[in-house]
Amino acid sequence: MSDINRSETWKVESTGIDLVPEAEQTGKPIELFWVWSAANIGILGVVYGALIVGFGLSFIQSVLAALVGVASFALVGYTSFAGKRGRTSTLTLSRVIFGLKGNIAPTAFSWINLMGWEAVNVITGTLTLAALFQAMGLAESPLLTGVSLLLFGGLTIVVSLLGQNTVVWLQTWFSRIFGSMTLVVVLYIACTTEWQRVLALPAGSWLTGFLPAVSIIAAGTGIGWAIAGADYSRYQSPQSSNKSIFAAVMSGACLPLVLLMFTGILLSVQLPDLASSANPIALIGSVLPTWMAIPYLLTATAGIVTIAVLSLYSASLNLLTIGVKVKQSLAVSLDALLVLAIALYVLFVSGDFMGPFIAFLVFCGVFLAAWEAIFILDYLRLRRHHGYDGNALYGLNGQNRGVRTVPLCCWFLGALSGLMVTKSGFIDGPLAKGLFADSSLGLFVSFLVSLIAYGLFLAAGGERK
């Protein structure tokens, strides 16, 4: 981290969605490595591995699904290029495509997605902290869960208010600490796994098992995070090469994710109910010896704090982009209160975590994939060379204040096409039959439809209209 960033590590950030001053663009690609490493080194990655096996796949198929699914982080790499070029948050840059008013729709959906992810992180962090207390000898109870929620939620809010410098500093250290503990756990599990049972897992269908597994992992990783890529690269130095940024994002995200999902694949043999458990985190802790479970769950809790901070931080930026006229610190606080209410409902009323989680990933992924196709194509065709017009970003001099109808329709067309062939649990599409009946392939449909539609619009000279 640069001297400027280090001196302001514990300072409340005030930049919001304004252009980052050139004097503050001092970031280096290695910082993005630590950001995305910590964002994906949470214990939820182990659950992802178990979910993959749940599609009826063999060991080899499961590992391949993990590798292909995390390759979706290439989308985050491209949105990170836009952040360095445009010097502001991802959905603020999206204004040049849809217009200030037109951009409200995708930004609002992005905000909902990030709030949902924040709720998932808070729930996961609460369960991890509760599992830690149980490993230390405390009995499971609603009171223990409530205390864990207050402690985890409070810590997340405090760190979020301090801004990006704090996030980068914390994630650098948590990546190292939790990463080291994860390696120890993986080695322990690899040594205690009944490999004959793992290798004997029967092969599943490549169409109805492998592809749906890939789509679920992609929705929860690269597709889910691409809307935040520029939020963290906007502080990158202009001298940072795109190749270095891409390599930092991909390696930082993929290395821990693949390792954790590999662990989940192995654990699914010992814990066949892992993917459907009401508290999968406590179940993971139960297979570790106490001397290992306590430090692992402790560092895992700290690691999830930094993941939760990313969602809350980006959600607050989206709230500002929509046009809510508050300071970023107040936006963070408002978002946090809503997230805590969702977590309270899931933990104490519904009691079902994994079912709504998977449905949420699929439903949100359809809309996000469609938007990402448009945003990335727009960057590659237009902004990579010409940059982002500040007047268009902020509606100065009366420019770009309305709705750019065609790009918005391209986004909606892609999302609608994806929904038509998707069973999300929220909305079941009428064409979700045959190959699409029990899969999440609607994500790919929405991406391709929006990509083709917006590509035709640009080919017809639409950028000048």
Coordinates of C-alpha atoms in Angstrom, one line a residue:
M1 CA 0.0 0.0 0.0
S2 CA 1.3 3.5 -0.8
D3 CA 2.4 5.9 1.9
I4 CA -0.8 8.0 1.2
N5 CA -3.1 5.1 1.7
R6 CA -1.2 3.8 4.8
S7 CA -1.4 7.2 6.6
E8 CA -5.2 7.2 6.1
T9 CA -5.9 3.6 6.9
W10 CA -8.3 4.4 9.8
K11 CA -9.9 7.5 8.3
V12 CA -13.6 7.5 7.3
E13 CA -13.8 7.7 3.5
S14 CA -15.6 10.6 2.0
T15 CA -15.0 10.2 -1.8
G16 CA -18.4 8.5 -2.4
I17 CA -19.1 8.3 -6.2
D18 CA -17.1 11.4 -7.1
L19 CA -14.2 11.0 -9.4
V20 CA -11.2 9.8 -7.4
P21 CA -8.6 12.7 -7.4
E22 CA -5.6 12.0 -9.6
A23 CA -3.4 12.5 -6.5
E24 CA -5.2 9.6 -4.8
Q25 CA -4.8 7.2 -7.7
T26 CA -1.8 5.5 -6.2
G27 CA -3.0 1.9 -6.0
K28 CA -1.0 -1.1 -7.2
P29 CA -2.3 -4.3 -8.8
I30 CA -1.1 -6.3 -5.8
E31 CA -3.7 -4.5 -3.6
L32 CA -6.4 -6.0 -5.9
F33 CA -4.9 -9.4 -5.3
W34 CA -5.4 -9.1 -1.6
V35 CA -8.9 -7.5 -1.9
W36 CA -10.2 -10.3 -4.1
S37 CA -8.4 -13.0 -2.3
A38 CA -10.0 -12.0 1.0
A39 CA -13.3 -11.6 -0.7
N40 CA -13.3 -15.3 -1.7
I41 CA -11.5 -17.0 1.1
G42 CA -14.5 -17.3 3.3
I43 CA -15.7 -20.6 4.6
L44 CA -18.8 -20.4 2.3
G45 CA -16.5 -21.6 -0.5
V46 CA -16.4 -25.0 1.2
V47 CA -20.2 -25.1 1.0
Y48 CA -19.9 -24.4 -2.8
G49 CA -17.8 -27.5 -3.1
A50 CA -20.5 -29.6 -1.5
L51 CA -23.2 -28.0 -3.7
I52 CA -21.2 -29.1 -6.8
V53 CA -21.2 -32.7 -5.6
G54 CA -24.9 -32.4 -4.9
F55 CA -25.5 -32.2 -8.7
G56 CA -24.6 -35.9 -8.9
L57 CA -21.1 -35.4 -10.2
S58 CA -18.0 -37.5 -9.9
F59 CA -14.8 -36.2 -8.3
I60 CA -13.2 -35.3 -11.6
Q61 CA -16.4 -33.6 -12.8
S62 CA -16.7 -31.7 -9.6
V63 CA -13.2 -30.3 -9.8
L64 CA -13.7 -29.3 -13.4
A65 CA -17.0 -27.6 -12.5
A66 CA -15.1 -25.6 -9.8
L67 CA -12.4 -24.5 -12.2
V68 CA -14.8 -23.5 -15.0
G69 CA -17.1 -21.7 -12.6
V70 CA -14.5 -19.5 -11.1
A71 CA -13.2 -18.6 -14.5
S72 CA -16.2 -16.2 -14.5
F73 CA -14.0 -13.9 -12.5
A74 CA -12.7 -12.7 -15.9
L75 CA -15.8 -10.5 -15.8
V76 CA -14.5 -8.8 -12.7
G77 CA -11.1 -8.3 -14.4
Y78 CA -12.8 -6.4 -17.2
T79 CA -14.9 -4.2 -15.0
S80 CA -11.7 -3.4 -13.0
F81 CA -10.2 -2.0 -16.2
A82 CA -13.2 0.4 -16.4
G83 CA -12.6 1.5 -12.9
K84 CA -9.0 2.6 -13.5
R85 CA -10.1 4.4 -16.7
G86 CA -13.2 6.0 -15.3
R87 CA -12.0 6.7 -11.7
T88 CA -15.4 6.0 -10.1
S89 CA -17.6 3.2 -9.0
T90 CA -19.0 0.5 -11.4
L91 CA -22.6 1.5 -11.5
T92 CA -21.8 5.2 -11.8
L93 CA -19.8 4.4 -14.9
S94 CA -22.9 2.5 -16.1
R95 CA -24.7 5.9 -16.4
V96 CA -23.0 6.7 -19.7
I97 CA -24.7 3.7 -21.2
F98 CA -28.2 4.0 -19.8
G99 CA -28.5 7.7 -19.0
L100 CA -28.8 9.0 -15.4
K101 CA -32.5 8.1 -15.1
G102 CA -32.3 4.9 -17.1
N103 CA -29.4 3.7 -15.0
I104 CA -31.6 3.7 -11.9
A105 CA -33.1 0.4 -12.8
P106 CA -29.9 -1.7 -13.2
T107 CA -28.3 0.2 -10.2
A108 CA -31.3 -0.6 -8.0
F109 CA -31.2 -4.2 -8.9
S110 CA -27.4 -4.2 -8.3
W111 CA -28.1 -2.7 -4.8
I112 CA -30.7 -5.4 -4.1
N113 CA -28.2 -8.1 -5.1
L114 CA -25.4 -6.7 -2.9
M115 CA -27.8 -6.3 0.0
G116 CA -28.8 -9.9 -0.4
W117 CA -25.1 -10.9 -0.5
E118 CA -24.5 -8.9 2.5
A119 CA -27.3 -10.7 4.3
V120 CA -25.8 -14.0 3.2
N121 CA -22.4 -12.9 4.6
V122 CA -23.8 -11.7 7.9
I123 CA -25.8 -15.0 8.3
T124 CA -22.7 -17.0 7.4
G125 CA -20.5 -14.9 9.8
T126 CA -23.0 -15.3 12.6
L127 CA -23.2 -19.1 12.1
T128 CA -19.4 -19.2 12.0
L129 CA -19.0 -17.2 15.2
A130 CA -21.7 -19.4 16.9
A131 CA -19.8 -22.5 15.7
L132 CA -16.7 -21.1 17.3
F133 CA -18.4 -20.5 20.6
Q134 CA -19.8 -24.1 20.4
A135 CA -16.3 -25.4 19.8
M136 CA -15.2 -23.6 22.9
G137 CA -17.8 -25.5 25.0
L138 CA -20.9 -23.2 24.9
A139 CA -24.3 -24.9 24.2
E140 CA -26.2 -24.0 21.0
S141 CA -29.1 -21.7 21.8
P142 CA -31.1 -18.8 20.3
L143 CA -29.3 -16.5 22.8
L144 CA -25.9 -17.6 21.5
T145 CA -27.0 -17.0 17.9
G146 CA -28.4 -13.5 18.9
V147 CA -25.1 -12.5 20.6
S148 CA -23.1 -13.8 17.6
L149 CA -25.3 -11.7 15.2
L150 CA -24.8 -8.5 17.3
L151 CA -21.0 -9.0 17.5
F152 CA -20.5 -9.9 13.9
G153 CA -22.9 -7.2 12.5
G154 CA -21.4 -4.5 14.7
L155 CA -17.9 -5.3 13.6
T156 CA -18.9 -5.3 10.0
I157 CA -20.6 -1.9 10.2
V158 CA -17.6 -0.3 12.0
V159 CA -15.1 -1.5 9.4
S160 CA -17.4 -0.5 6.5
L161 CA -17.6 3.1 7.8
L162 CA -13.8 3.4 7.6
G163 CA -13.7 2.8 3.8
Q164 CA -11.4 1.3 1.2
N165 CA -8.0 2.0 2.8
T166 CA -9.1 0.0 5.9
V167 CA -10.6 -2.8 3.7
V168 CA -7.3 -3.2 1.7
W169 CA -5.2 -3.2 4.9
L170 CA -7.4 -5.7 6.7
Q171 CA -7.8 -8.0 3.7
T172 CA -4.1 -8.1 3.1
W173 CA -3.6 -9.6 6.6
F174 CA -6.7 -11.8 6.8
S175 CA -5.8 -13.3 3.4
R176 CA -2.4 -14.3 4.8
I177 CA -3.7 -15.6 8.2
F178 CA -6.9 -17.4 7.0
G179 CA -5.1 -18.6 3.9
S180 CA -2.4 -20.3 6.0
M181 CA -5.0 -21.8 8.3
T182 CA -7.0 -23.0 5.3
L183 CA -3.9 -24.8 3.9
V184 CA -3.5 -26.6 7.3
V185 CA -7.2 -27.7 7.2
V186 CA -7.0 -28.8 3.6
L187 CA -4.0 -31.0 4.4
Y188 CA -5.7 -32.4 7.4
I189 CA -8.9 -33.2 5.5
A190 CA -6.9 -34.7 2.5
C191 CA -5.0 -37.0 4.9
T192 CA -8.2 -38.1 6.7
T193 CA -10.4 -38.5 3.6
E194 CA -11.5 -41.9 2.4
W195 CA -10.2 -41.5 -1.1
Q196 CA -11.7 -44.7 -2.3
R197 CA -15.1 -43.3 -1.6
V198 CA -14.3 -40.0 -3.2
L199 CA -12.9 -41.5 -6.4
A200 CA -15.9 -44.0 -6.5
L201 CA -18.4 -41.2 -6.8
P202 CA -20.4 -42.0 -10.0
A203 CA -20.2 -39.7 -13.0
G204 CA -23.2 -37.5 -13.6
S205 CA -24.7 -35.9 -16.7
W206 CA -22.6 -33.2 -18.4
L207 CA -25.7 -31.4 -19.6
T208 CA -28.1 -31.7 -16.6
G209 CA -25.4 -31.9 -13.9
F210 CA -22.1 -30.4 -14.9
L211 CA -23.5 -27.2 -16.7
P212 CA -26.0 -26.3 -13.9
A213 CA -23.2 -26.7 -11.3
V214 CA -20.9 -24.4 -13.3
S215 CA -23.7 -21.8 -13.6
I216 CA -24.4 -21.9 -9.8
I217 CA -20.7 -21.3 -9.1
A218 CA -20.4 -18.6 -11.7
A219 CA -23.5 -16.8 -10.3
G220 CA -22.0 -16.9 -6.8
T221 CA -18.5 -15.8 -7.8
G222 CA -17.6 -13.8 -11.0
I223 CA -21.1 -12.9 -12.1
G224 CA -22.1 -11.8 -8.5
W225 CA -18.9 -9.7 -8.0
A226 CA -18.5 -8.1 -11.5
I227 CA -20.8 -5.2 -10.5
A228 CA -18.2 -4.2 -7.9
G229 CA -15.0 -4.5 -9.9
A230 CA -14.5 -0.8 -10.6
D231 CA -15.3 0.1 -6.9
Y232 CA -11.9 -1.2 -5.9
S233 CA -9.8 -0.5 -9.0
R234 CA -10.8 3.2 -9.3
Y235 CA -7.8 4.0 -7.0
Q236 CA -5.4 2.2 -9.3
S237 CA -2.5 4.2 -10.6
P238 CA -2.8 5.1 -14.4
Q239 CA 0.6 3.3 -14.7
S240 CA -0.9 0.0 -13.6
S241 CA -1.1 -2.2 -16.6
N242 CA -4.4 -4.0 -17.5
K243 CA -2.5 -7.3 -17.7
S244 CA -1.3 -6.9 -14.1
I245 CA -4.7 -5.8 -12.9
F246 CA -6.4 -8.8 -14.6
A247 CA -3.8 -11.2 -13.3
A248 CA -4.1 -9.8 -9.8
V249 CA -7.9 -10.1 -9.8
M250 CA -8.0 -13.6 -11.3
S251 CA -5.3 -15.1 -9.2
G252 CA -6.5 -13.4 -6.0
A253 CA -10.0 -14.7 -6.5
C254 CA -9.5 -18.1 -8.0
L255 CA -6.7 -19.6 -5.9
P256 CA -8.6 -19.5 -2.6
L257 CA -11.9 -20.4 -4.2
V258 CA -10.6 -23.5 -5.9
L259 CA -8.8 -24.6 -2.7
L260 CA -11.9 -24.2 -0.6
M261 CA -14.2 -25.8 -3.1
F262 CA -11.8 -28.8 -3.3
T263 CA -12.1 -29.0 0.5
G264 CA -15.9 -29.0 0.2
I265 CA -15.8 -31.7 -2.4
L266 CA -13.8 -33.9 -0.1
L267 CA -15.9 -33.1 2.9
S268 CA -19.1 -34.0 1.1
V269 CA -18.2 -37.7 1.4
Q270 CA -17.8 -37.4 5.2
L271 CA -20.7 -35.0 5.5
P272 CA -23.3 -35.9 2.9
D273 CA -25.8 -33.4 4.4
L274 CA -23.4 -30.5 4.2
A275 CA -25.1 -28.7 1.3
S276 CA -28.5 -28.9 2.9
S277 CA -27.6 -28.4 6.6
A278 CA -29.3 -25.5 8.5
N279 CA -25.9 -24.6 9.9
P280 CA -23.3 -26.0 7.4
I281 CA -20.5 -24.0 9.2
A282 CA -21.0 -25.8 12.5
L283 CA -21.1 -29.1 10.6
I284 CA -17.7 -28.3 9.0
G285 CA -16.2 -27.5 12.5
S286 CA -17.5 -30.8 13.8
V287 CA -15.1 -32.8 11.7
L288 CA -12.0 -30.9 12.9
P289 CA -10.2 -31.6 16.2
T290 CA -10.7 -28.9 18.8
W291 CA -7.2 -27.6 18.6
M292 CA -7.7 -27.0 14.9
A293 CA -11.4 -26.0 14.9
I294 CA -11.1 -23.1 17.3
P295 CA -8.3 -21.1 15.5
Y296 CA -9.8 -22.0 12.1
L297 CA -13.3 -20.7 13.0
L298 CA -11.8 -17.7 14.6
T299 CA -9.9 -16.6 11.5
A300 CA -12.8 -17.7 9.3
T301 CA -15.0 -15.2 11.3
A302 CA -12.5 -12.4 10.8
G303 CA -12.3 -13.3 7.1
I304 CA -16.0 -13.1 6.6
V305 CA -16.0 -9.7 8.1
T306 CA -13.9 -8.4 5.2
I307 CA -16.1 -10.2 2.7
A308 CA -19.2 -8.6 4.3
V309 CA -17.5 -5.2 4.2
L310 CA -17.1 -5.5 0.4
S311 CA -20.8 -6.0 -0.2
L312 CA -21.9 -3.3 2.2
Y313 CA -19.3 -0.8 0.9
S314 CA -20.4 -1.4 -2.8
A315 CA -24.1 -1.4 -1.8
S316 CA -23.6 2.1 -0.2
L317 CA -22.0 3.4 -3.4
N318 CA -25.0 2.0 -5.4
L319 CA -27.4 3.8 -3.1
L320 CA -25.6 7.1 -3.8
T321 CA -25.6 6.3 -7.6
I322 CA -29.4 5.9 -7.5
G323 CA -29.6 9.5 -6.2
V324 CA -30.1 9.1 -2.5
K325 CA -28.7 12.4 -1.1
V326 CA -26.8 11.2 2.0
K327 CA -23.2 10.9 3.0
Q328 CA -21.6 7.5 2.3
S329 CA -21.3 6.8 6.0
L330 CA -25.1 7.2 6.5
A331 CA -25.7 5.1 3.4
V332 CA -23.6 2.3 4.9
S333 CA -25.6 2.6 8.2
L334 CA -29.0 2.5 6.4
D335 CA -27.9 -0.6 4.4
A336 CA -26.6 -2.3 7.5
L337 CA -29.9 -1.9 9.4
L338 CA -31.8 -3.5 6.5
V339 CA -29.3 -6.4 6.3
L340 CA -29.6 -7.1 10.0
A341 CA -33.4 -7.3 9.7
I342 CA -33.0 -9.9 6.9
A343 CA -30.5 -11.9 8.9
L344 CA -32.9 -11.8 12.0
Y345 CA -35.7 -13.2 9.8
V346 CA -33.6 -16.0 8.3
L347 CA -31.9 -17.0 11.6
F348 CA -34.9 -16.9 13.9
V349 CA -38.0 -17.2 11.8
S350 CA -37.5 -19.1 8.5
G351 CA -34.6 -21.2 9.7
D352 CA -33.9 -22.1 6.1
F353 CA -30.5 -20.9 4.8
M354 CA -29.4 -22.9 1.7
G355 CA -32.7 -23.1 -0.2
P356 CA -33.3 -19.3 -0.4
F357 CA -29.5 -18.8 -0.9
I358 CA -29.4 -20.9 -4.1
A359 CA -32.7 -19.4 -5.4
F360 CA -31.3 -15.9 -4.8
L361 CA -28.1 -16.7 -6.7
V362 CA -30.0 -17.9 -9.7
F363 CA -32.5 -15.1 -9.8
C364 CA -30.0 -12.3 -9.4
G365 CA -27.5 -13.9 -11.7
V366 CA -29.9 -13.6 -14.7
F367 CA -30.2 -9.8 -14.3
L368 CA -26.5 -9.3 -13.5
A369 CA -25.3 -11.4 -16.4
A370 CA -27.3 -9.3 -18.9
W371 CA -26.0 -6.0 -17.5
E372 CA -22.4 -7.3 -17.5
A373 CA -22.6 -8.2 -21.2
I374 CA -23.6 -4.7 -22.0
F375 CA -21.1 -3.0 -19.7
I376 CA -18.1 -5.0 -20.8
L377 CA -18.9 -4.7 -24.5
D378 CA -19.4 -1.0 -24.1
Y379 CA -16.0 -0.7 -22.4
L380 CA -14.2 -2.7 -25.1
R381 CA -15.8 -0.9 -28.0
L382 CA -16.0 2.6 -26.7
R383 CA -14.6 3.6 -23.3
R384 CA -11.3 1.7 -23.6
H385 CA -10.1 4.2 -26.1
H386 CA -12.1 7.4 -25.4
G387 CA -12.6 7.2 -21.7
Y388 CA -15.7 8.2 -19.7
D389 CA -17.2 11.7 -20.2
G390 CA -17.6 13.4 -16.8
N391 CA -20.6 15.4 -18.0
A392 CA -22.4 12.2 -19.0
L393 CA -21.5 10.5 -15.7
Y394 CA -22.9 13.3 -13.5
G395 CA -25.4 15.0 -15.8
L396 CA -23.5 18.2 -16.0
N397 CA -24.6 20.9 -18.4
G398 CA -27.9 19.1 -18.9
Q399 CA -26.2 16.1 -20.6
N400 CA -27.3 12.5 -20.3
R401 CA -30.0 13.2 -17.7
G402 CA -32.7 11.1 -19.2
V403 CA -33.2 7.5 -20.3
R404 CA -31.2 5.8 -23.2
T405 CA -34.1 3.5 -24.2
V406 CA -32.3 1.1 -26.5
P407 CA -29.5 0.0 -24.1
L408 CA -32.1 -0.4 -21.3
C409 CA -34.2 -2.5 -23.6
C410 CA -31.2 -4.7 -24.4
W411 CA -30.6 -5.3 -20.7
F412 CA -34.3 -6.0 -20.1
L413 CA -34.5 -8.3 -23.1
G414 CA -31.5 -10.4 -22.0
A415 CA -32.9 -10.6 -18.4
L416 CA -36.4 -11.6 -19.6
S417 CA -34.9 -14.2 -21.9
G418 CA -33.0 -15.7 -19.1
L419 CA -36.0 -15.7 -16.7
M420 CA -38.1 -17.5 -19.3
V421 CA -35.9 -20.5 -19.2
T422 CA -35.1 -20.5 -15.5
K423 CA -36.6 -22.0 -12.4
S424 CA -35.3 -19.6 -9.7
G425 CA -37.7 -20.3 -6.9
F426 CA -38.9 -16.7 -7.1
I427 CA -40.1 -16.9 -10.7
D428 CA -40.4 -20.1 -12.7
G429 CA -40.1 -19.4 -16.4
P430 CA -42.7 -21.0 -18.7
L431 CA -39.9 -22.3 -21.0
A432 CA -37.9 -23.9 -18.2
K433 CA -38.4 -27.4 -19.6
G434 CA -36.2 -30.2 -20.9
L435 CA -32.5 -29.2 -20.6
F436 CA -33.5 -26.0 -18.7
A437 CA -35.9 -27.7 -16.2
D438 CA -33.4 -28.3 -13.5
S439 CA -30.5 -26.1 -14.5
S440 CA -29.4 -22.5 -14.2
L441 CA -28.5 -22.1 -17.9
G442 CA -30.7 -19.0 -18.1
L443 CA -27.6 -17.1 -16.9
F444 CA -25.8 -17.9 -20.1
V445 CA -28.9 -17.1 -22.2
S446 CA -29.3 -13.7 -20.6
F447 CA -25.7 -12.8 -21.2
L448 CA -25.7 -13.9 -24.8
V449 CA -29.0 -12.2 -25.7
S450 CA -28.0 -8.9 -24.2
L451 CA -24.5 -9.1 -25.8
I452 CA -25.9 -9.7 -29.2
A453 CA -28.7 -7.1 -28.9
Y454 CA -26.3 -4.4 -27.7
G455 CA -23.7 -5.4 -30.2
L456 CA -26.2 -4.9 -33.0
F457 CA -27.1 -1.5 -31.6
L458 CA -23.4 -0.4 -31.6
A459 CA -22.8 -1.8 -35.0
A460 CA -25.7 0.4 -36.3
G461 CA -24.0 3.5 -34.9
G462 CA -26.2 3.5 -31.8
E463 CA -23.4 5.1 -29.6
R464 CA -24.0 8.3 -31.5
K465 CA -27.7 8.4 -30.9

